[in-house]
Coordinates of C-alpha atoms and ligand atoms in Angstrom, one line a residue:
X1 CA 16.5 28.0 -2.4
X2 CA 20.2 28.8 -1.7
X3 CA 22.5 25.8 -1.8
X4 CA 24.1 26.7 1.6
X5 CA 20.6 26.5 3.2
X6 CA 19.8 23.1 1.7
X7 CA 23.2 21.8 2.8
X8 CA 22.4 22.5 6.5
X9 CA 20.4 19.2 6.3
X10 CA 23.6 17.1 5.8
X11 CA 27.3 17.0 6.8
X12 CA 29.3 17.2 3.6
X13 CA 32.8 15.7 3.5
X14 CA 33.7 18.5 1.1
X15 CA 32.2 21.2 -1.1
X16 CA 34.0 22.3 -4.3
X17 CA 32.6 25.4 -5.9
X18 CA 30.0 28.1 -5.2
X19 CA 27.8 27.5 -2.2
X20 CA 25.8 30.6 -2.7
X21 CA 24.0 29.2 -5.8
X22 CA 20.2 29.3 -6.2
X23 CA 19.0 25.7 -6.6
X24 CA 15.8 25.5 -8.7
X25 CA 15.0 21.8 -8.2
X26 CA 16.4 18.5 -6.9
X27 CA 16.4 15.0 -8.5
X28 CA 18.1 11.6 -8.2
X29 CA 17.2 10.7 -11.8
X30 CA 19.3 12.4 -14.5
X31 CA 16.4 12.2 -16.9
X32 CA 14.3 14.5 -14.7
X33 CA 17.0 17.2 -14.2
X34 CA 16.3 20.7 -15.5
X35 CA 18.3 24.0 -15.5
X36 CA 19.6 24.9 -12.1
X37 CA 18.9 21.6 -10.5
X38 CA 20.8 19.6 -7.8
X39 CA 21.5 16.1 -9.0
X40 CA 22.0 13.5 -6.3
X41 CA 23.9 10.4 -7.5
X42 CA 22.7 7.2 -5.7
X43 CA 23.8 3.6 -6.1
X44 CA 20.8 1.5 -7.0
X45 CA 19.9 -2.1 -7.6
X46 CA 20.3 -1.9 -11.4
X47 CA 22.8 0.8 -12.0
X48 CA 24.9 3.5 -10.3
X49 CA 23.6 7.1 -10.4
X50 CA 27.3 8.3 -10.5
X51 CA 27.4 7.0 -14.1
X52 CA 24.8 9.7 -15.0
X53 CA 26.5 12.8 -13.7
X54 CA 27.6 13.9 -17.2
X55 CA 24.0 13.4 -18.4
X56 CA 22.6 15.4 -15.4
X57 CA 25.0 18.3 -16.2
X58 CA 24.0 18.2 -19.9
X59 CA 20.4 18.5 -18.7
X60 CA 21.2 21.6 -16.7
X61 CA 22.3 20.5 -13.2
X62 CA 24.5 23.0 -11.5
X63 CA 25.1 21.1 -8.3
X64 CA 26.2 17.5 -8.1
X65 CA 25.9 15.6 -4.8
X66 CA 27.9 12.3 -4.9
X67 CA 29.9 9.8 -2.8
X68 CA 32.8 9.7 -5.3
X69 CA 33.9 12.9 -7.1
X70 CA 34.2 12.5 -10.8
X71 CA 37.8 12.6 -12.1
X72 CA 37.1 15.4 -14.5
X73 CA 35.3 18.3 -12.8
X74 CA 33.5 21.1 -14.6
X75 CA 34.4 24.6 -13.4
X76 CA 30.8 26.0 -13.4
X77 CA 29.5 23.1 -11.3
X78 CA 29.4 22.8 -7.5
X79 CA 30.3 19.3 -6.2
X80 CA 29.2 18.2 -2.8
X81 CA 30.8 15.0 -1.5
X82 CA 28.9 13.0 1.1
X83 CA 29.4 9.6 2.8
X84 CA 25.9 8.2 2.1
X85 CA 23.9 9.9 -0.7
X86 CA 21.0 7.4 -0.4
X87 CA 20.4 8.7 3.1
X88 CA 21.1 12.3 2.2
X89 CA 18.6 12.5 -0.7
X90 CA 15.6 12.5 1.6
X91 CA 17.1 15.0 4.0
X92 CA 18.1 17.4 1.1
X93 CA 14.6 17.0 -0.5
X94 CA 12.7 17.6 2.7
X95 CA 14.7 20.7 3.3
X96 CA 14.2 21.9 -0.2
X97 CA 10.4 21.4 0.0
X98 CA 10.2 23.5 3.2
X99 CA 10.5 20.8 5.9
X100 CA 6.8 19.7 5.6
X101 CA 6.8 17.4 8.6
X102 CA 7.6 20.4 10.8
X103 CA 4.2 21.8 9.7
X104 CA 2.0 18.7 9.6
X105 CA 1.7 15.5 11.7
X106 CA 2.9 12.5 9.7
X107 CA 1.8 9.0 10.7
X108 CA 3.3 5.9 9.0
X109 CA 1.7 2.5 8.6
X110 CA 3.8 -0.6 8.0
X111 CA 3.2 -4.4 7.8
X112 CA 2.6 -7.0 5.1
X113 CA -1.2 -6.5 4.9
X114 CA -3.6 -3.8 5.9
X115 CA -1.5 -0.7 5.3
X116 CA -3.7 0.8 2.6
X117 CA -6.8 0.0 4.6
X118 CA -5.6 1.6 7.8
X119 CA -4.0 4.6 6.2
X120 CA -7.1 5.3 4.1
X121 CA -9.5 4.9 7.0
X122 CA -7.5 7.3 9.1
X123 CA -7.5 9.8 6.2
X124 CA -11.3 9.5 5.8
X125 CA -11.9 9.7 9.6
X126 CA -9.7 12.8 10.2
X127 CA -11.3 14.5 7.2
X128 CA -14.7 13.9 8.7
X129 CA -13.4 15.4 11.9
X130 CA -13.0 18.5 9.8
X131 CA -9.3 18.6 9.3
X132 CA -7.4 19.0 6.0
X133 CA -5.6 15.7 5.5
X134 CA -3.1 14.1 3.1
X135 CA -2.8 10.4 2.2
X136 CA 0.1 8.5 0.6
X137 CA -1.0 5.0 -0.4
X138 CA -0.7 2.2 -3.0
X139 CA -4.1 3.0 -4.7
X140 CA -3.8 6.8 -5.0
X141 CA -2.3 9.8 -3.1
X142 CA -4.6 12.6 -2.0
X143 CA -4.1 16.2 -0.9
X144 CA -7.3 16.7 1.0
X145 CA -9.6 15.3 -1.7
X146 CA -7.4 16.1 -4.7
X147 CA -6.3 12.8 -6.3
X148 CA -2.6 12.4 -7.4
X149 CA -2.0 9.1 -9.2
X150 CA 0.8 6.9 -7.9
X151 CA 2.9 4.0 -9.1
X152 CA 4.3 3.1 -5.7
X153 CA 3.2 2.3 -2.2
X154 CA 5.9 4.7 -0.8
X155 CA 7.2 7.0 -3.6
X156 CA 10.8 7.9 -4.1
X157 CA 12.1 10.6 -1.7
X158 CA 11.8 13.5 -4.2
X159 CA 8.2 12.7 -5.2
X160 CA 7.4 12.0 -1.6
X161 CA 8.7 15.3 -0.2
X162 CA 7.2 17.3 -3.0
X163 CA 3.9 15.7 -2.2
X164 CA 4.2 16.3 1.5
X165 CA 5.4 19.9 0.8
X166 CA 2.2 20.5 -1.2
X167 CA 0.1 19.0 1.6
X168 CA 1.8 21.4 4.2
X169 CA 1.4 24.4 1.9
X170 CA -2.3 23.6 1.4
X171 CA -2.8 23.6 5.1
X172 CA -3.1 19.8 5.8
X173 CA -2.8 19.2 9.6
X174 CA -2.2 15.4 9.2
X175 CA -0.8 13.1 6.6
X176 CA -1.2 9.3 6.8
X177 CA 1.3 7.3 4.8
X178 CA 2.1 3.6 3.9
X179 CA 5.7 2.8 4.7
X180 CA 6.8 -0.2 2.5
X181 CA 9.8 -2.3 3.5
X182 CA 11.5 -1.3 0.3
X183 CA 11.2 2.4 1.3
X184 CA 12.8 1.8 4.7
X185 CA 15.8 -0.1 3.2
X186 CA 16.2 2.5 0.4
X187 CA 15.9 5.3 2.9
X188 CA 13.1 7.0 1.0
X189 CA 11.7 8.2 4.4
X190 CA 15.1 9.6 5.5
X191 CA 14.7 13.2 7.0
X192 CA 11.0 12.8 7.7
X193 CA 9.7 13.4 11.3
X194 CA 6.9 11.0 12.2
X195 CA 4.6 11.6 15.1
X196 CA 3.4 8.0 15.1
X197 CA 4.0 4.6 13.6
X198 CA 1.6 1.7 13.2
X199 CA 2.5 -2.0 12.7
X200 CA -0.1 -4.4 11.2
X201 CA 1.4 -7.8 10.8
X202 CA 4.2 -9.6 9.0
X203 CA 4.0 -12.7 6.8
X204 CA 6.3 -14.0 4.0
X205 CA 6.4 -11.5 1.1
X206 CA 8.8 -9.6 -1.1
X207 CA 11.6 -12.2 -0.6
X208 CA 12.7 -11.6 -4.2
X209 CA 14.0 -8.3 -2.8
X210 CA 14.9 -8.9 0.9
X211 CA 16.2 -12.5 0.3
X212 CA 15.3 -13.7 3.8
X213 CA 12.3 -13.3 6.2
X214 CA 14.8 -12.0 8.8
X215 CA 15.9 -9.1 6.5
X216 CA 12.3 -8.3 5.7
X217 CA 11.5 -8.2 9.5
X218 CA 14.6 -6.0 10.1
X219 CA 13.4 -3.6 7.4
X220 CA 10.1 -3.1 9.1
X221 CA 11.6 -2.9 12.6
X222 CA 14.1 -0.2 11.4
X223 CA 11.1 2.1 10.9
X224 CA 10.2 1.8 14.6
X225 CA 13.9 2.0 15.7
X226 CA 14.0 5.4 13.9
X227 CA 10.9 6.9 15.5
X228 CA 11.6 9.9 17.9
X229 CA 10.8 9.7 21.6
X230 CA 7.8 12.1 21.3
X231 CA 6.1 9.8 18.8
X232 CA 3.8 6.8 19.4
X233 CA 4.5 3.2 18.2
X234 CA 1.2 1.4 18.0
X235 CA 1.7 -2.4 17.5
X236 CA -0.5 -5.5 16.9
X237 CA 0.0 -7.7 20.0
X238 CA -1.8 -10.6 18.1
X239 CA 1.1 -10.8 15.6
X240 CA 4.0 -13.1 16.7
X241 CA 6.4 -10.3 15.9
X242 CA 4.3 -7.4 17.1
X243 CA 6.4 -6.7 20.2
X244 CA 9.7 -7.5 18.4
X245 CA 8.9 -4.5 16.2
X246 CA 8.8 -2.0 19.0
X247 CA 11.4 -3.5 21.4
X248 CA 14.1 -1.0 20.6
X249 CA 12.1 2.0 19.8
X250 CA 12.4 5.3 21.7
X251 CA 8.8 6.1 20.9
X252 CA 5.9 5.5 23.4
X253 CA 4.7 2.0 22.8
X254 CA 1.0 1.1 22.7
X255 CA -0.7 -2.1 21.7
X256 CA -3.9 -3.4 20.1
X257 CA -5.3 -6.9 20.2
X258 CA -8.4 -9.1 19.7
X259 CA -7.1 -11.6 22.1
X260 CA -4.9 -10.3 25.0
X261 CA -4.7 -7.5 27.5
X262 CA -3.5 -4.3 25.8
X263 CA -4.2 -0.6 25.4
X264 CA -6.8 -1.0 22.7
X265 CA -8.7 -4.3 23.2
X266 CA -11.4 -5.5 20.8
X267 CA -13.7 -8.4 20.4
X268 CA -16.0 -9.5 17.5
X269 CA -19.4 -9.9 19.1
X270 CA -21.4 -10.6 15.9
X271 CA -20.5 -10.8 12.3
X272 CA -22.4 -11.0 9.0
X273 CA -22.0 -9.8 5.4
X274 CA -23.5 -6.5 6.4
X275 CA -20.9 -5.8 9.0
X276 CA -19.8 -6.6 12.6
X277 CA -20.7 -5.7 16.1
X278 CA -17.5 -5.0 18.0
X279 CA -16.6 -4.4 21.6
X280 CA -13.8 -1.9 21.8
X281 CA -12.4 -1.1 25.3
X282 CA -15.8 -2.1 26.8
X283 CA -17.9 0.0 24.4
X284 CA -20.0 -1.6 21.6
X285 CA -19.9 -0.3 18.1
X286 CA -21.4 -1.4 14.8
X287 CA -19.1 -1.3 11.8
X288 CA -19.6 -1.7 8.1
X289 CA -16.7 -4.1 7.7
X290 CA -16.5 -7.9 7.3
X291 CA -13.9 -10.3 8.7
X292 CA -11.7 -10.6 11.7
X293 CA -8.7 -9.0 9.9
X294 CA -10.7 -5.9 9.4
X295 CA -11.6 -5.9 13.1
X296 CA -7.9 -5.8 13.7
X297 CA -7.4 -3.0 11.2
X298 CA -10.2 -1.0 12.8
X299 CA -8.6 -1.4 16.2
X300 CA -5.4 0.1 14.8
X301 CA -7.4 3.0 13.4
X302 CA -9.2 3.5 16.8
X303 CA -5.9 3.3 18.7
X304 CA -4.1 5.7 16.4
X305 CA -6.9 8.3 16.6
X306 CA -7.0 8.1 20.4
X307 CA -3.2 8.5 20.5
X308 CA -3.6 11.6 18.3
X309 CA -5.7 13.1 21.0
X310 CA -9.3 12.3 19.8
X311 CA -11.9 11.4 22.4
X312 CA -12.7 7.6 22.4
X313 CA -16.5 8.2 22.1
X314 CA -16.0 10.6 19.1
X315 CA -13.7 8.0 17.5
X316 CA -16.2 5.2 17.9
X317 CA -18.9 7.3 16.4
X318 CA -16.8 8.0 13.3
X319 CA -15.7 4.3 13.2
X320 CA -19.3 3.2 12.7
X321 CA -19.7 5.5 9.6
X322 CA -16.5 4.4 7.8
X323 CA -16.9 2.3 4.6
X324 CA -14.4 -0.3 3.3
X325 CA -11.6 0.9 1.1
X326 CA -12.3 0.5 -2.6
X327 CA -11.6 -3.1 -3.7
X328 CA -10.6 -4.4 -0.3
X329 CA -13.2 -6.9 0.8
X330 CA -15.7 -4.6 -0.8
X331 CA -19.1 -6.3 -0.3
X332 CA -22.5 -5.6 -2.0
X333 CA -25.8 -7.3 -1.5
X334 CA -27.6 -8.2 -4.8
X335 CA -31.4 -7.7 -5.2
X336 CA -31.6 -11.5 -5.6
X337 CA -30.2 -11.9 -2.1
X338 CA -26.6 -13.1 -2.6
X339 CA -23.5 -11.1 -1.7
X340 CA -20.7 -10.2 -4.1
X341 CA -17.3 -9.3 -2.7
X342 CA -14.7 -7.5 -4.8
X343 CA -11.2 -8.1 -3.4
X344 CA -7.6 -7.3 -4.6
X345 CA -6.4 -10.8 -3.7
X346 CA -4.0 -11.7 -6.5
X347 CA -1.7 -14.2 -4.8
X348 CA -2.4 -17.8 -3.5
X349 CA -2.0 -16.6 0.1
X350 CA -4.4 -13.7 -0.3
X351 CA -7.0 -16.0 -1.8
X352 CA -6.7 -18.3 1.2
X353 CA -7.1 -15.4 3.5
X354 CA -10.2 -13.9 1.8
X355 CA -11.9 -17.2 1.2
X356 CA -11.4 -18.4 4.8
X357 CA -12.8 -15.1 6.1
X358 CA -15.9 -15.6 3.8
X359 CA -16.4 -19.1 5.3
X360 CA -16.0 -17.8 8.9
X361 CA -18.9 -15.4 8.3
X362 CA -21.0 -17.7 6.0
X363 CA -20.9 -20.7 8.5
X364 CA -22.1 -23.1 5.9
X365 CA -25.4 -21.2 5.2
X366 CA -24.7 -20.7 1.5
X367 CA -22.3 -21.6 -1.4
X368 CA -19.2 -19.8 -2.4
X369 CA -18.6 -19.0 -6.1
X370 CA -15.2 -17.6 -7.0
X371 CA -14.3 -15.7 -10.1
X372 CA -10.5 -15.5 -10.5
X373 CA -7.8 -15.0 -13.1
X374 CA -4.0 -14.4 -13.0
X375 CA -2.1 -11.5 -14.5
X376 CA -0.1 -12.0 -17.8
X377 CA 3.6 -11.4 -17.8
X378 CA 3.8 -11.9 -14.1
X379 CA 4.9 -14.8 -11.9
X380 CA 3.7 -17.9 -13.7
X381 CA 4.4 -20.1 -10.6
X382 CA 1.4 -18.7 -8.8
X383 CA -1.1 -19.6 -11.4
X384 CA -1.8 -23.3 -10.6
X385 CA -1.6 -22.5 -6.9
X386 CA -4.2 -19.7 -7.2
X387 CA -6.5 -22.2 -9.0
X388 CA -5.9 -24.9 -6.3
X389 CA -6.5 -22.6 -3.3
X390 CA -9.7 -21.2 -4.9
X391 CA -11.1 -24.7 -5.7
X392 CA -10.3 -26.0 -2.2
X393 CA -12.4 -23.2 -0.6
X394 CA -15.2 -22.7 -3.2
X395 CA -18.2 -24.7 -4.4
X396 CA -17.7 -23.3 -7.9
X397 CA -14.8 -21.6 -9.6
X398 CA -14.9 -19.6 -12.8
X399 CA -11.5 -19.1 -14.2
X400 CA -11.1 -16.0 -16.3
X401 CA -8.8 -13.2 -17.4
X402 CA -7.0 -10.6 -15.3
X403 CA -4.8 -8.2 -17.3
X404 CA -3.5 -10.7 -19.8
X405 CA -0.9 -8.0 -20.9
X406 CA 1.1 -9.6 -23.8
X407 CA 0.1 -13.2 -23.2
X408 CA -2.7 -15.2 -24.7
X409 CA -5.6 -15.2 -22.2
X410 CA -6.3 -18.9 -22.8
X411 CA -2.7 -19.8 -22.2
X412 CA -2.9 -18.2 -18.7
X413 CA -6.1 -20.0 -18.0
X414 CA -4.5 -23.3 -19.1
X415 CA -1.6 -22.6 -16.7
X416 CA -4.2 -22.2 -13.9
X417 CA -6.1 -25.3 -14.9
X418 CA -2.9 -27.4 -14.9
X419 CA -2.9 -27.1 -11.1
X420 CA -6.1 -29.1 -10.8
X421 CA -6.8 -32.8 -10.8
X422 CA -9.9 -34.5 -12.4
X423 CA -12.1 -34.3 -9.4
X424 CA -11.2 -30.6 -8.9
X425 CA -11.9 -29.8 -12.5
X426 CA -15.5 -30.8 -11.9
X427 CA -16.0 -27.6 -9.9
X428 CA -14.5 -25.4 -12.6
X429 CA -15.6 -23.6 -15.7
X430 CA -13.4 -21.2 -17.7
X431 CA -14.7 -18.1 -19.5
X432 CA -12.1 -15.9 -21.1
X433 CA -14.3 -12.8 -21.1
X434 CA -14.2 -11.4 -17.5
X435 CA -17.6 -9.7 -17.8
X436 CA -19.2 -12.9 -19.0
X437 CA -17.5 -14.8 -16.2
X438 CA -19.0 -12.4 -13.6
X439 CA -22.4 -12.5 -15.2
X440 CA -22.3 -16.3 -15.1
X441 CA -21.4 -16.3 -11.4
X442 CA -24.4 -14.0 -10.7
X443 CA -26.7 -16.3 -12.7
X444 CA -25.6 -19.3 -10.8
X445 CA -25.8 -17.7 -7.4
X446 CA -28.8 -18.4 -5.1
X447 CA -29.9 -16.1 -2.2
X448 CA -27.4 -16.5 0.8
X449 CA -24.6 -17.5 -1.6
X450 CA -21.4 -15.4 -1.8
X451 CA -19.5 -14.5 -5.0
X452 CA -15.9 -13.6 -4.7
X453 CA -14.6 -11.5 -7.6
X454 CA -10.8 -11.6 -7.0
X455 CA -7.7 -10.0 -8.3
X456 CA -8.5 -6.5 -9.6
X457 CA -9.9 -4.8 -6.5
X458 CA -9.7 -1.0 -7.2
X459 CA -8.4 -1.4 -10.8
X460 CA -10.4 0.3 -13.5
X461 CA -8.9 -1.3 -16.6
X462 CA -8.1 -4.5 -18.3
X463 CA -4.6 -4.5 -19.8
X464 CA -4.6 -6.4 -23.2
X465 CA -1.5 -6.2 -25.4
X466 CA -0.4 -2.8 -24.0
X467 CA -3.9 -1.2 -24.3
X468 CA -5.7 -0.5 -21.0
X469 CA -9.5 -0.5 -21.7
X470 CA -11.9 0.6 -19.1
X471 CA -13.0 -2.3 -16.9
X472 CA -14.3 -2.2 -13.3
X473 CA -15.5 -5.3 -11.4
X474 CA -17.7 -3.2 -9.2
X475 CA -19.3 -1.4 -12.2
X476 CA -20.0 -4.7 -13.9
X477 CA -21.7 -6.0 -10.7
X478 CA -23.8 -2.8 -10.4
X479 CA -25.0 -3.2 -14.0
X480 CA -26.0 -6.8 -13.3
X481 CA -27.7 -5.9 -10.1
X482 CA -29.7 -3.2 -11.9
X483 CA -31.0 -5.9 -14.3
X484 CA -32.1 -8.0 -11.3
X485 CA -34.3 -5.3 -9.8
Ligands
UAG1 C1 13.8 -2.6 -6.5 C2 13.4 -1.2 -6.2 O1 12.7 -0.9 -5.3 N1 13.9 -0.2 -7.0 C3 13.6 1.2 -6.7 C4 14.9 1.9 -6.7 O2 15.5 1.8 -8.0 P1 16.9 1.2 -8.2 O3 17.7 1.1 -6.9 O4 16.7 -0.1 -8.9 O5 17.5 2.3 -9.2 P2 18.5 2.0 -10.4 O6 17.7 1.7 -11.6 O7 19.5 1.0 -10.0 O8 19.2 3.4 -10.6 C5 20.1 3.9 -9.6 C6 20.0 5.4 -9.7 O9 20.4 5.9 -11.0 C7 19.5 6.8 -11.4 N2 19.4 6.8 -12.9 C8 19.1 5.7 -13.6 C9 19.1 5.7 -15.0 C10 19.3 7.0 -15.7 O10 19.2 7.1 -16.9 N3 19.6 8.1 -14.9 C11 19.7 8.0 -13.5 O11 19.9 9.0 -12.9 C12 18.1 6.4 -10.8 O12 17.2 7.4 -10.8 C13 18.6 5.9 -9.4 O13 18.6 7.1 -8.6 O14 14.7 3.3 -6.4 C14 13.8 4.0 -7.3 C15 13.7 5.4 -6.8 O15 13.3 5.4 -5.5 C16 12.5 3.3 -7.4 O16 11.6 3.9 -8.3 C17 12.7 1.8 -7.7 O17 11.4 1.2 -7.7 C18 11.2 0.2 -8.7 C19 10.7 0.9 -9.9 C20 10.1 -0.8 -8.1 O18 9.4 -1.5 -8.9 N4 10.0 -0.9 -6.8 C21 9.0 -1.8 -6.1 C22 9.6 -3.2 -6.0 C23 8.7 -1.1 -4.8 O19 9.4 -0.2 -4.3 N5 7.7 -1.6 -4.1 C24 7.3 -1.1 -2.8 C25 6.3 -2.1 -2.1 C26 5.1 -2.4 -2.9 C27 4.1 -3.2 -2.0 O20 3.5 -2.6 -1.1 O21 3.9 -4.4 -2.3 C28 6.7 0.3 -2.9 O22 6.9 1.0 -1.9 O23 6.1 0.6 -3.9
ATP2 N1 -5.0 -6.9 8.8 C1 -5.0 -7.8 7.8 N2 -4.5 -9.1 7.9 C2 -4.5 -9.9 6.9 N3 -5.0 -9.6 5.7 C3 -5.4 -8.4 5.4 C4 -5.5 -7.4 6.5 N4 -6.0 -6.3 6.0 C5 -6.2 -6.5 4.7 N5 -6.0 -7.8 4.4 C6 -6.1 -8.4 3.0 O1 -5.0 -8.0 2.3 C7 -5.4 -7.3 1.0 C8 -4.6 -6.1 0.9 O2 -5.0 -5.1 1.9 P1 -4.3 -3.7 1.9 O3 -4.3 -3.1 0.5 O4 -4.9 -2.9 3.0 O5 -2.8 -4.1 2.3 P2 -1.4 -3.4 2.0 O6 -0.6 -3.7 3.2 O7 -1.6 -2.0 1.7 O8 -0.9 -4.2 0.7 P3 0.2 -3.7 -0.4 O9 1.5 -4.3 0.1 O10 -0.2 -4.4 -1.6 O11 0.2 -2.2 -0.4 C9 -6.8 -7.0 1.2 O12 -7.5 -7.2 -0.1 C10 -7.3 -8.0 2.2 O13 -7.8 -9.2 1.6
API3 N1 0.3 -4.6 -8.9 C1 0.5 -6.0 -8.9 C2 -0.8 -6.7 -8.7 C3 -1.7 -6.8 -9.9 C4 -2.9 -7.6 -9.7 C5 -3.5 -8.3 -10.9 N2 -4.7 -7.6 -11.2 C6 -2.6 -8.4 -12.1 O1 -2.7 -7.6 -13.0 O2 -1.8 -9.3 -12.0 C7 1.2 -6.5 -10.2 O3 1.3 -5.7 -11.1 O4 1.7 -7.6 -10.2
MG4 MG1 -0.9 -0.9 0.2

């Protein structure tokens, strides 16, 4: 694409050099630059991209986009000076990749919990309506069924626009995307046109990055502040900050709730480990999901689908066929009659949340056995707390390994056990081998009991000393269930 066409997306302070160049690619990382690329220098949290301009040129960049011009300029290079390169990079990338959001409808989901669940369910639902659809999510990105692995919840602006560009080229009509708070602050979504935004909830998280809850909230709110007037902003009226999110948006606000009057009102009529019976806007629907928080997620999905123009009765029909997202409160009944739930809960808070939901549904009719470990080379402070929260809400806890990485598995287990007093220790056994730990839980379980296998969710590996060997909690359970038949 010609440089002069890409530059229409931004307002340069000055351009030095040839604007008629053909740009072959664009990147903000000098290490990824190839011949004929545009390199955009961005100030980051660790270093300043401006330091890598010489490296980018060495790798073949012919256009340098920056805030400060280098003192020594090369004659064969075009320099573009801009006031805010972090904001510009998304706009330049989206133009370079053919303005994908002018060709498909992009819907963003933000909030502390539930983003992956809601975005994935919308992706599955709209595919089953017969559309080609894209998904940008923590677990994996998809271009209508084609899996593209990811390392982020919301990728960097180059990767993101390249992905959306491919979705548009391959005829996707919709794309559903998780919008992390990091991505809003770092303007990874700059230049994208959303037709809708969904808010789930906000609780304390990521304060290592945002420093205060207030900043975290502001980051999420900025996404809604930036939505255009034609878009919808669907918010959770049950969250204390649900209406705060949308108070300054230009978009059309709609609300969902399990408790108050709103546009999309739901109620849990019945719940069990097989699913729930919900009332949504005075229509009953059976769903294959467990727990009040999932009722809330399903309301968001229902609301968004209706706002995208689908008929409520068609949406309800699809809702009843949807299955939980891999590793998110993913329940299976064993031939012996107990239930096993695989969940990605890997923080004290998440364990509280999941275990309380289990008790809400169990209502004292069985015991709860939790299998849990903590990751190596990660926050050590959470280890004793994870053990405490698990023991408080379980009849038996089996402490085991979860990606020990470069630490000794037994040391991590000991850190967890250090959080427990003598009485609590009576409920606990520790088994280093995760497969054995799950097997033991299954042996101990009686019909009606619930086993929570926490921490790994969708992960399909165990990371030991830098080697990722295949390991899948759900596969292990399937194998055990086969033996029970
Ligand atoms: C803290 C954080 O979010 N950092 C992100 C940020 O990097 P940064 O600001 O630290 O960049 P930097 O290392 O200071 O470098 C500055 C610039 O110099 C460039 N550079 C650097 C070195 C070099 O040799 N050449 C070069 O050009 C870099 O490409 C960058 O453009 O911008 C990068 C490009 O977009 C991201 O990849 C990077 O994500 C890091 C790896 C990360 O771990 N982020 C996590 C915290 C994150 O974003 N998480 C959220 C939420 C997850 C959740 O849902 O819980 C997510 O959306 O994934
Ligand atoms: N609406 C909700 N409210 C509270 N907890 C939830 C909700 N939805 C899901 N959860 C819990 O949070 C966990 C993560 O869910 P999910 O992956 O959908 O969230 P996310 O917002 O994408 O998280 P991440 O920030 O890690 O990408 C689940 O395993 C589940 O236990
Ligand atoms: N992606 C997060 C969660 C990992 C969950 C758990 N399985 C672990 O390995 O700690 C991390 O790397 O901290
Ligand atoms: Mg996610």
